[in-house]
mmCIF file of C-alpha atoms in Angstrom:
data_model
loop_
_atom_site.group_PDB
_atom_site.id
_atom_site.type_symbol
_atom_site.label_atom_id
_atom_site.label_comp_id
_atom_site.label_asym_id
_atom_site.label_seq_id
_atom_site.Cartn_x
_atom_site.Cartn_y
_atom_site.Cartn_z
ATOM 1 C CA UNK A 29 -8.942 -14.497 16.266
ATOM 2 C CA UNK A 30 -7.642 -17.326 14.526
ATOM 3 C CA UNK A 31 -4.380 -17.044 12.188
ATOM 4 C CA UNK A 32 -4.364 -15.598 8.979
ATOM 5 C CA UNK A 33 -3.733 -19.870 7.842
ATOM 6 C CA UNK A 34 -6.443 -21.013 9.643
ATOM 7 C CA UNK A 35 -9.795 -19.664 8.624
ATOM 8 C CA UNK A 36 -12.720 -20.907 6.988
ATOM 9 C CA UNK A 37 -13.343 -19.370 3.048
ATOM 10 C CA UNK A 38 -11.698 -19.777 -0.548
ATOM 11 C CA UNK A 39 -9.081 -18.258 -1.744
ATOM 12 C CA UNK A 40 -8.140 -18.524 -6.224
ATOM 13 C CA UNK A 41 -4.578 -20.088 -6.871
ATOM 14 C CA UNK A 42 -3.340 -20.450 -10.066
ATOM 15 C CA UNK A 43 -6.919 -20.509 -11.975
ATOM 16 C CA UNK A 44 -9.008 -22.448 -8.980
ATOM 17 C CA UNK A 45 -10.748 -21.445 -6.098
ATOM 18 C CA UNK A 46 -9.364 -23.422 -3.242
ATOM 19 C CA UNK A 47 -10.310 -24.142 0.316
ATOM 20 C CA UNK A 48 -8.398 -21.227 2.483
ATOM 21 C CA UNK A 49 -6.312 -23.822 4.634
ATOM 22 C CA UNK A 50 -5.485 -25.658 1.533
ATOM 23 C CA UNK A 51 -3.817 -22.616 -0.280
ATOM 24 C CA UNK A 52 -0.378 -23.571 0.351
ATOM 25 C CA UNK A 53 3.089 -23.397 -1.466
ATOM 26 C CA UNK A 54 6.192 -25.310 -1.083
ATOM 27 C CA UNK A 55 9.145 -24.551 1.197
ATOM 28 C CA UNK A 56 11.920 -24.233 -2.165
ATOM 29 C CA UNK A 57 9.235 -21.166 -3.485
ATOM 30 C CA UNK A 58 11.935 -19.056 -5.054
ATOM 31 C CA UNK A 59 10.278 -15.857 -3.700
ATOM 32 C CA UNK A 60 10.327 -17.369 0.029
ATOM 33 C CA UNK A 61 14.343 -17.140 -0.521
ATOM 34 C CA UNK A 62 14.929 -14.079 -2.384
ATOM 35 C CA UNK A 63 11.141 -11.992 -2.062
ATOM 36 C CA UNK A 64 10.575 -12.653 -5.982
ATOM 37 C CA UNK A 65 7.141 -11.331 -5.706
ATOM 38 C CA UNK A 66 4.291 -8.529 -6.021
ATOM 39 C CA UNK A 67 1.096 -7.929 -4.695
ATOM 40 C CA UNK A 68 -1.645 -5.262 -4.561
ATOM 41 C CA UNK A 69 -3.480 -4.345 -1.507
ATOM 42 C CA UNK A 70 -7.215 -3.690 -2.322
ATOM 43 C CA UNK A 71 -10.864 -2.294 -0.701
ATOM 44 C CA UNK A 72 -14.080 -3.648 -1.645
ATOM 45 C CA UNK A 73 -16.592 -1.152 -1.031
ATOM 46 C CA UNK A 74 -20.352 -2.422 -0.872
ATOM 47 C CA UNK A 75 -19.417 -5.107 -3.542
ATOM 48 C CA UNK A 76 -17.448 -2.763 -5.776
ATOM 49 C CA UNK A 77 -13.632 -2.839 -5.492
ATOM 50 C CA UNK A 78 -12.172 0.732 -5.693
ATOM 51 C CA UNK A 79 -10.009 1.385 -8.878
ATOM 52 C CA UNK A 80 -10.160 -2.108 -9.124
ATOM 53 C CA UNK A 81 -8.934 -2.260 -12.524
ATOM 54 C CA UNK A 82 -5.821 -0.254 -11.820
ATOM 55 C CA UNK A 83 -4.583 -1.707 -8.946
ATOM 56 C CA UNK A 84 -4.661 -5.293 -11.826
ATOM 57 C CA UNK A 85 -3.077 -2.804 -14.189
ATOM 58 C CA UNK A 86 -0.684 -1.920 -12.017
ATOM 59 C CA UNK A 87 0.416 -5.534 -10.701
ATOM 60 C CA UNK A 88 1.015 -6.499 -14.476
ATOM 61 C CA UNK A 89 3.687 -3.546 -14.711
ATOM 62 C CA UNK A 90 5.639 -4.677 -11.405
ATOM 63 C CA UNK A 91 5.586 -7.728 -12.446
ATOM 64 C CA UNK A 92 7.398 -6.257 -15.344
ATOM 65 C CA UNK A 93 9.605 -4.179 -13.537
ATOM 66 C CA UNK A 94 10.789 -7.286 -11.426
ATOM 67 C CA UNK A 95 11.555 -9.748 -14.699
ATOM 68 C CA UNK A 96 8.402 -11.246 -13.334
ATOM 69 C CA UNK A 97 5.717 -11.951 -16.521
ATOM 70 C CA UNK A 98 2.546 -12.650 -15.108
ATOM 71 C CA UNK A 99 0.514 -15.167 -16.940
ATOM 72 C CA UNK A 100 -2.782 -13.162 -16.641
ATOM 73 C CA UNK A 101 -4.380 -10.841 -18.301
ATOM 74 C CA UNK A 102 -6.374 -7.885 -16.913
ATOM 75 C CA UNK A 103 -9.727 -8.905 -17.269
ATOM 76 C CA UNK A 104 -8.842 -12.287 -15.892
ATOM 77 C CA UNK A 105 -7.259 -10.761 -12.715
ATOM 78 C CA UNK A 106 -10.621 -8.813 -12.525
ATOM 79 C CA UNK A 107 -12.598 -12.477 -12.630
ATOM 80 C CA UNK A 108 -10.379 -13.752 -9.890
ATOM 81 C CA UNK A 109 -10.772 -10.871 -7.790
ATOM 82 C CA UNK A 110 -14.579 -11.031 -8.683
ATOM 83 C CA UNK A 111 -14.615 -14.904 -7.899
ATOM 84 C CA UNK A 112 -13.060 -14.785 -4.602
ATOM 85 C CA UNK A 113 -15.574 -12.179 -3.291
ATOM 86 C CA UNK A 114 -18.410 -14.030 -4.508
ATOM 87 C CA UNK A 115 -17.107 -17.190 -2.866
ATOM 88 C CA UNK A 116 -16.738 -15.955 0.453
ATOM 89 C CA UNK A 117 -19.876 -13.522 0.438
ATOM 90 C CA UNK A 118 -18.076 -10.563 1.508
ATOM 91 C CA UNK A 119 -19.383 -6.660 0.239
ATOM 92 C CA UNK A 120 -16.993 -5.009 2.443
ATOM 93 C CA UNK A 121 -13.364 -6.719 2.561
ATOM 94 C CA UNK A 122 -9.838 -6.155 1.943
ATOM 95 C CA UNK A 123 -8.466 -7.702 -1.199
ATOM 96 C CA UNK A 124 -5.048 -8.743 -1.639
ATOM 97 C CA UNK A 125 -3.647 -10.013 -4.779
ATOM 98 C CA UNK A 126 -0.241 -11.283 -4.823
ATOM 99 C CA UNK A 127 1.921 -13.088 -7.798
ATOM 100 C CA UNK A 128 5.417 -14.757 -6.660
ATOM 101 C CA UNK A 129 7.853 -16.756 -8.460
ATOM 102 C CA UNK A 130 7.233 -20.470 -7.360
ATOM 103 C CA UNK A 131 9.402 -23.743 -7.285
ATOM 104 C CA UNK A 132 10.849 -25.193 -10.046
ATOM 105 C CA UNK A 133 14.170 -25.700 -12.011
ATOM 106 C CA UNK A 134 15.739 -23.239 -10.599
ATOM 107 C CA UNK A 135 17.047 -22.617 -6.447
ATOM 108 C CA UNK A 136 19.473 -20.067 -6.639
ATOM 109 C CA UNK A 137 19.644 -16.135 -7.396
ATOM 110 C CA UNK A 138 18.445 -16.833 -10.577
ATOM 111 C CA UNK A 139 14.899 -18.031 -11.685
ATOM 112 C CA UNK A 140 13.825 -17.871 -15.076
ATOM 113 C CA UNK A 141 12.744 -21.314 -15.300
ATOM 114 C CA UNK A 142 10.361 -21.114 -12.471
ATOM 115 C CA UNK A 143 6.600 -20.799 -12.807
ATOM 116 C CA UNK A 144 5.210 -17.145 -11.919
ATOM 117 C CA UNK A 145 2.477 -17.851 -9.802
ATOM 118 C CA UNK A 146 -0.994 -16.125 -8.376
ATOM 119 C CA UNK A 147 -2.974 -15.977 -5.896
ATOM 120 C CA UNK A 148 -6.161 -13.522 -4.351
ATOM 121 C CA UNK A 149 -7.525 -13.674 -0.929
ATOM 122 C CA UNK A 150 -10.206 -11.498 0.493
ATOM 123 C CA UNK A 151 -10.977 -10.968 4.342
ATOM 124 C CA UNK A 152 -13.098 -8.077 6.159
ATOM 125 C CA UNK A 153 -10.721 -5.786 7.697
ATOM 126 C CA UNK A 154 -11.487 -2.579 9.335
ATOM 127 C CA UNK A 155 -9.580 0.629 9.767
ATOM 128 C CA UNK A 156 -5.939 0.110 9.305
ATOM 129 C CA UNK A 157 -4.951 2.522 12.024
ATOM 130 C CA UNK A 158 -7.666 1.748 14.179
ATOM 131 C CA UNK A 159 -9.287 5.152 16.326
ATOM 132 C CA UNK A 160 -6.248 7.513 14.711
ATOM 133 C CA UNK A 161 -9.522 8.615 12.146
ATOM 134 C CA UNK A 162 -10.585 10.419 14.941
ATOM 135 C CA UNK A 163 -7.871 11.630 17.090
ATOM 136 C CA UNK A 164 -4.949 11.390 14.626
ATOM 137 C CA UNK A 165 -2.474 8.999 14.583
ATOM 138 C CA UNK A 166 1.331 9.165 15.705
ATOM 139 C CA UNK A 167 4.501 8.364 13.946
ATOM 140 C CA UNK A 168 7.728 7.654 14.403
ATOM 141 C CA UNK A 169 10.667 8.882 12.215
ATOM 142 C CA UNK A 170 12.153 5.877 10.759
ATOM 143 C CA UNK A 171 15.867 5.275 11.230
ATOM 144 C CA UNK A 172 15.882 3.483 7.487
ATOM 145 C CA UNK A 173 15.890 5.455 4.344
ATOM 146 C CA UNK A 174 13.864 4.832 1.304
ATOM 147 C CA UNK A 175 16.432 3.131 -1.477
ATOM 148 C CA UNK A 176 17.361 5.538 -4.343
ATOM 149 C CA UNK A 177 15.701 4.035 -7.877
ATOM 150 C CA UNK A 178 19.402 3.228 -9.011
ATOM 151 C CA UNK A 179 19.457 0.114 -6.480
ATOM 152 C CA UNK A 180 16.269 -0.761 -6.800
ATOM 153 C CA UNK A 181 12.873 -0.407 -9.115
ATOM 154 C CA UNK A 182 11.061 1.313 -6.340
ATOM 155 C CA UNK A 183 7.990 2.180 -8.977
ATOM 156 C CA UNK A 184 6.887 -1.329 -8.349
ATOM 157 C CA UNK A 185 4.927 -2.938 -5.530
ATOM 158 C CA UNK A 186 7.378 -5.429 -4.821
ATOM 159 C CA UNK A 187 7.723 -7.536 -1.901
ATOM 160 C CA UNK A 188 11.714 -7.023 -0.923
ATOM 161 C CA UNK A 189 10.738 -2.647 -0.737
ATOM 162 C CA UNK A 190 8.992 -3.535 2.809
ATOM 163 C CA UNK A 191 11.625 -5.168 4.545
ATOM 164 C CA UNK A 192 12.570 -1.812 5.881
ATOM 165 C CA UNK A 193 8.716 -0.859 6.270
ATOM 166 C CA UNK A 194 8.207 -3.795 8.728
ATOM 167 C CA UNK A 195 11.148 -3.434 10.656
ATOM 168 C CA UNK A 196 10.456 0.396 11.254
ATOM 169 C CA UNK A 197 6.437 0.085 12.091
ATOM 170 C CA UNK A 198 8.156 -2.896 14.934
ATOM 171 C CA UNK A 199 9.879 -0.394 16.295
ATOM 172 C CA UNK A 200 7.253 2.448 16.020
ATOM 173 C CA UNK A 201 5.003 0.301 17.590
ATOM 174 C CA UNK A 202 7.588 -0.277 20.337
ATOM 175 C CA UNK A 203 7.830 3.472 20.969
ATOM 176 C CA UNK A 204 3.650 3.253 21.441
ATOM 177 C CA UNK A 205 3.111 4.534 17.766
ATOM 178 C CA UNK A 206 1.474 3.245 14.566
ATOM 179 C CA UNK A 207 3.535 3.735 11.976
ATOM 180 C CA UNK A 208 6.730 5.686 10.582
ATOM 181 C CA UNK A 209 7.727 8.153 8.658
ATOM 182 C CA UNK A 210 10.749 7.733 6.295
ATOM 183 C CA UNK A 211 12.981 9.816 5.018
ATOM 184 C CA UNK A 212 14.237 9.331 1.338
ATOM 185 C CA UNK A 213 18.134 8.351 -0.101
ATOM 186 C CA UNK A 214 18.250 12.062 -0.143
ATOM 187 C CA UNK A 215 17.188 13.177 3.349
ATOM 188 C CA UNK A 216 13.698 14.337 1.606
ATOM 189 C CA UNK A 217 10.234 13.461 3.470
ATOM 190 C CA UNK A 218 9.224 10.243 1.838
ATOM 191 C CA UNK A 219 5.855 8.399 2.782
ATOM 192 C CA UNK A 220 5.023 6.206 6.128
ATOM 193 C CA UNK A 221 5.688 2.340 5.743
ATOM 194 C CA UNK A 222 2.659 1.667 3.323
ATOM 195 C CA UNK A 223 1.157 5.089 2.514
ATOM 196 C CA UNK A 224 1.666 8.486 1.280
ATOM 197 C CA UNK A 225 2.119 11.774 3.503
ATOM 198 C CA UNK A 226 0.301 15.096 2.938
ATOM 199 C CA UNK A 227 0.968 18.465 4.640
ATOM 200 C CA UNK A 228 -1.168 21.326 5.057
ATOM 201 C CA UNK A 229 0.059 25.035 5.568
ATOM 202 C CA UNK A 230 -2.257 27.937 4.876
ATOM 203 C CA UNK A 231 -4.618 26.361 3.117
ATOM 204 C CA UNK A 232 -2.294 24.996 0.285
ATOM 205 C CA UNK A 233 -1.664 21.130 0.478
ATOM 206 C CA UNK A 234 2.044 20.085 -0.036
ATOM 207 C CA UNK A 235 3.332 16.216 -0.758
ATOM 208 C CA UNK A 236 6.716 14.331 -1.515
ATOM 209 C CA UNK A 237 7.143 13.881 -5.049
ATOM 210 C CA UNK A 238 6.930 10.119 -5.829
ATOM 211 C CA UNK A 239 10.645 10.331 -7.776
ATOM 212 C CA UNK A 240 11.551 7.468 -5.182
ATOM 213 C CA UNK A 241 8.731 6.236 -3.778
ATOM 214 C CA UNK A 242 5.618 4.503 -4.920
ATOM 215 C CA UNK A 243 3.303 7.060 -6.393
ATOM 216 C CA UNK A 244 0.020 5.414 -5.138
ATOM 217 C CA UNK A 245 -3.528 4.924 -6.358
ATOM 218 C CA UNK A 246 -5.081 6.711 -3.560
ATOM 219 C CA UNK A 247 -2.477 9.568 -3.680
ATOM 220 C CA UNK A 248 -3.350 10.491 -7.261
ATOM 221 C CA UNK A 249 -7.350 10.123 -5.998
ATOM 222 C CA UNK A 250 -6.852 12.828 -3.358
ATOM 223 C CA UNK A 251 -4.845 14.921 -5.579
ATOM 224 C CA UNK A 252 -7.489 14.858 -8.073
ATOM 225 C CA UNK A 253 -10.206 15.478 -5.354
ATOM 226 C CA UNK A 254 -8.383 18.384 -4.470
ATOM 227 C CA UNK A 255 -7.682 20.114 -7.554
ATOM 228 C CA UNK A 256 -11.654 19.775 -7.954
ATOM 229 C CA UNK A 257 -11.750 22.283 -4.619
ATOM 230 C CA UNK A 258 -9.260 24.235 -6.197
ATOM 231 C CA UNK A 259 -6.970 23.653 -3.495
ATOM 232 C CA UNK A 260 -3.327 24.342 -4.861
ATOM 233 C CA UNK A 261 -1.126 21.254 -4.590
ATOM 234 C CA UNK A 262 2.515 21.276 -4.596
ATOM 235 C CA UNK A 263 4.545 17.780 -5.288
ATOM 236 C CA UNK A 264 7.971 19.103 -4.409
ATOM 237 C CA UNK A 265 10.733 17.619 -2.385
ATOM 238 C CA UNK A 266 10.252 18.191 1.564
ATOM 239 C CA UNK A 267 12.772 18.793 4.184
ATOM 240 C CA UNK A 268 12.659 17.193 7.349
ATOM 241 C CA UNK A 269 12.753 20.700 9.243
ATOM 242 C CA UNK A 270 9.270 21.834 6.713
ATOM 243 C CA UNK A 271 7.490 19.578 9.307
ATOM 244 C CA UNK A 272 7.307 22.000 12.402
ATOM 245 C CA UNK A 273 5.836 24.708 10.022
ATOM 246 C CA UNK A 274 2.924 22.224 8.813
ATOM 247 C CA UNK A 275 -0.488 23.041 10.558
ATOM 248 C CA UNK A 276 -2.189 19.406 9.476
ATOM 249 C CA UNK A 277 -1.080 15.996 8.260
ATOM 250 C CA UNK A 278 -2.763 12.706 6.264
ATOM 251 C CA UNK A 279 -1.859 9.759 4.962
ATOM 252 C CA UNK A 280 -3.474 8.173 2.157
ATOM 253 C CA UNK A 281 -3.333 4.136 1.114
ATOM 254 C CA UNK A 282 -5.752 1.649 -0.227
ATOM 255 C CA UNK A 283 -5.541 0.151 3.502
ATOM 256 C CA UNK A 284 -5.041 3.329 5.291
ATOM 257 C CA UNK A 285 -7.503 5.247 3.166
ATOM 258 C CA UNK A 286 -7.280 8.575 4.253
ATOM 259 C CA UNK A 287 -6.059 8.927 7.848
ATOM 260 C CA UNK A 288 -5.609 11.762 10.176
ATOM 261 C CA UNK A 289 -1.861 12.068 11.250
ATOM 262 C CA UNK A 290 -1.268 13.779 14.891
ATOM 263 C CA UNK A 291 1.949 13.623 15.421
ATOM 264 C CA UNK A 292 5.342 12.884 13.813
ATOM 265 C CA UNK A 293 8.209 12.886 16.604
ATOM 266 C CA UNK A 294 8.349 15.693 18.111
ATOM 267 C CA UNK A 295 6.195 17.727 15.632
ATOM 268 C CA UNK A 296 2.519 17.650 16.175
ATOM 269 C CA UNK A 297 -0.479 18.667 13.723
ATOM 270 C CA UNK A 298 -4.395 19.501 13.993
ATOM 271 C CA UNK A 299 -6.678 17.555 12.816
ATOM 272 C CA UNK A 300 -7.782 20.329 11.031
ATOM 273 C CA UNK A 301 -10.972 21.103 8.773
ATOM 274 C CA UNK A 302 -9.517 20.073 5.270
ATOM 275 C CA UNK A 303 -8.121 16.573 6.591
ATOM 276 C CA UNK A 304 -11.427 15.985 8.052
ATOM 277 C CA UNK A 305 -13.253 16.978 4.366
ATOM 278 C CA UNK A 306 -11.024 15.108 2.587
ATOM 279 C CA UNK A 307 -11.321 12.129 4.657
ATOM 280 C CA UNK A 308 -15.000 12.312 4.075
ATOM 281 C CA UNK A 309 -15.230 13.062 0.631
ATOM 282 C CA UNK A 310 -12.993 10.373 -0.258
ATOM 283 C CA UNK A 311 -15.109 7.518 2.281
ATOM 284 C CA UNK A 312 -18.045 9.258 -0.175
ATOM 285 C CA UNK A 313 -16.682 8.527 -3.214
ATOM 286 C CA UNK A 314 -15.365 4.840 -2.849
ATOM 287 C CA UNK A 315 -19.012 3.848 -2.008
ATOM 288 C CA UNK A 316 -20.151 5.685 -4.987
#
């Protein structure tokens, strides 16, 4: 497969629909030097995006958080999003939005003078984690923590929060896994490096509560889907030594949707009845 910068489609920049090899940004980008950017990480399920509207919602508030205005409203990023689909014919795709500080007057910590800048791709993409829907897949415990929100606005979906993320799923991978598991400032169970952790012990579903951690879109959909079952949900702090006593494990993510987890280190989990219903009511409900 070619490169993610050299493949045939559009891609909207800054108002336009542009050809996909053409969408390109200059070398003194502020947020190439100092990761003054946000995106969202969408699925478009037979032509529908899910939640589509929040994830735009949601991109206008990090922007916020990050002393990053975006010049866009709402519906407009919905018309992008809309455009680029259209233009490249896709009904079942991955959508990533992404808005960045560009070049301009300023090249130095500071940027206010620079343009905020947007941009929305779309591609097909399959499962994130590839068979682990099926057999569950396995972590590794990260050796990074997840920042405290006094050094950092970790509430928004800001480039610079993955640094970590990328350099623990290298070494995951390394170790034969797919992903990692952090631990938070604290020493509490956090979330893997781009989606949110559930447990499962005797039937009651417990999750790491998002006081440091992005608390996503999909989360809050499977929480909701399970307080329709009347499944009891606890959002408490987790310690690392809960895990051994857990019986099953999921992650949930726009890209990971809901996925199976088998194994964290040394502790391993079932994929169990529960994470298999969940998993297929919630691939029910985004095709809707």
């Amino acid at each position: 497969m070619s490169g993610y910068d050299d493949r045939d489609g559009k891609i909207w920049m800054d108002g336009q629909l542009v050809d996909w090899r053409d969408a390109n940004v200059h070398i003194l980008t502020h947020a190439l030097h100092y990761a003054s950017s946000v995106f969202e990480g969408e699925r478009l399920y037979d032509g529908k995006i899910f939640l589509s509207r929040k994830h735009s919602e949601r991109l206008l508030k990090s922007g916020e958080m990050m002393d990053m205005p975006i010049p866009y409203t709402v519906d407009q990023i919905e018309a992008a999003k809309q455009a680029v689909v259209e233009a490249n014919g896709l009904t079942n795709a991955y959508v990533r939005v992404v808005a960045w500080r560009g070049a301009g007057e300023d090249m130095g910590v500071s940027s206010a003078r620079n343009p905020v800048r947007m941009a929305v791709a779309a591609w097909a993409w399959g499962d994130y984690y590839g068979d682990a829907k099926m057999k569950g897949a396995k972590l590794d415990i990260a050796k990074w923590k997840r920042p405290s929100p006094e050094t950092i606005p970790t509430a928004a979906k800001a480039a610079g929060l993955y640094m970590i993320c990328t350099m623990s799923k290298h070494a995951a991978e390394a170790k034969g896994c797919s992903d990692a598991l952090f631990m938070d400032y604290r020493g509490y169970v956090a979330e893997a490096t781009g989606a949110n952790v559930f447990f499962v012990k005797d039937g009651e579903v417990h999750t790491p509560l998002p006081d440091a951690i992005l608390n996503g879109l999909t989360r809050q959909t499977v929480i909701g889907m399970l307080n329709d079952r009347g499944i009891a949900v606890h959002e408490r702090h987790i310690m690392p030594e809960e895990l051994e006593g857990f019986e099953q494990c999921w992650l949930t993510g726009s890209a990971a949707e809901v996925t199976p987890v088998g194994q964290i280190g040394d502790y391993t989990f079932e994929v169990g009845a529960l994470t298999r219903e969940i998993s297929e009511a919630y691939e029910a409900l985004v095709r809707a």
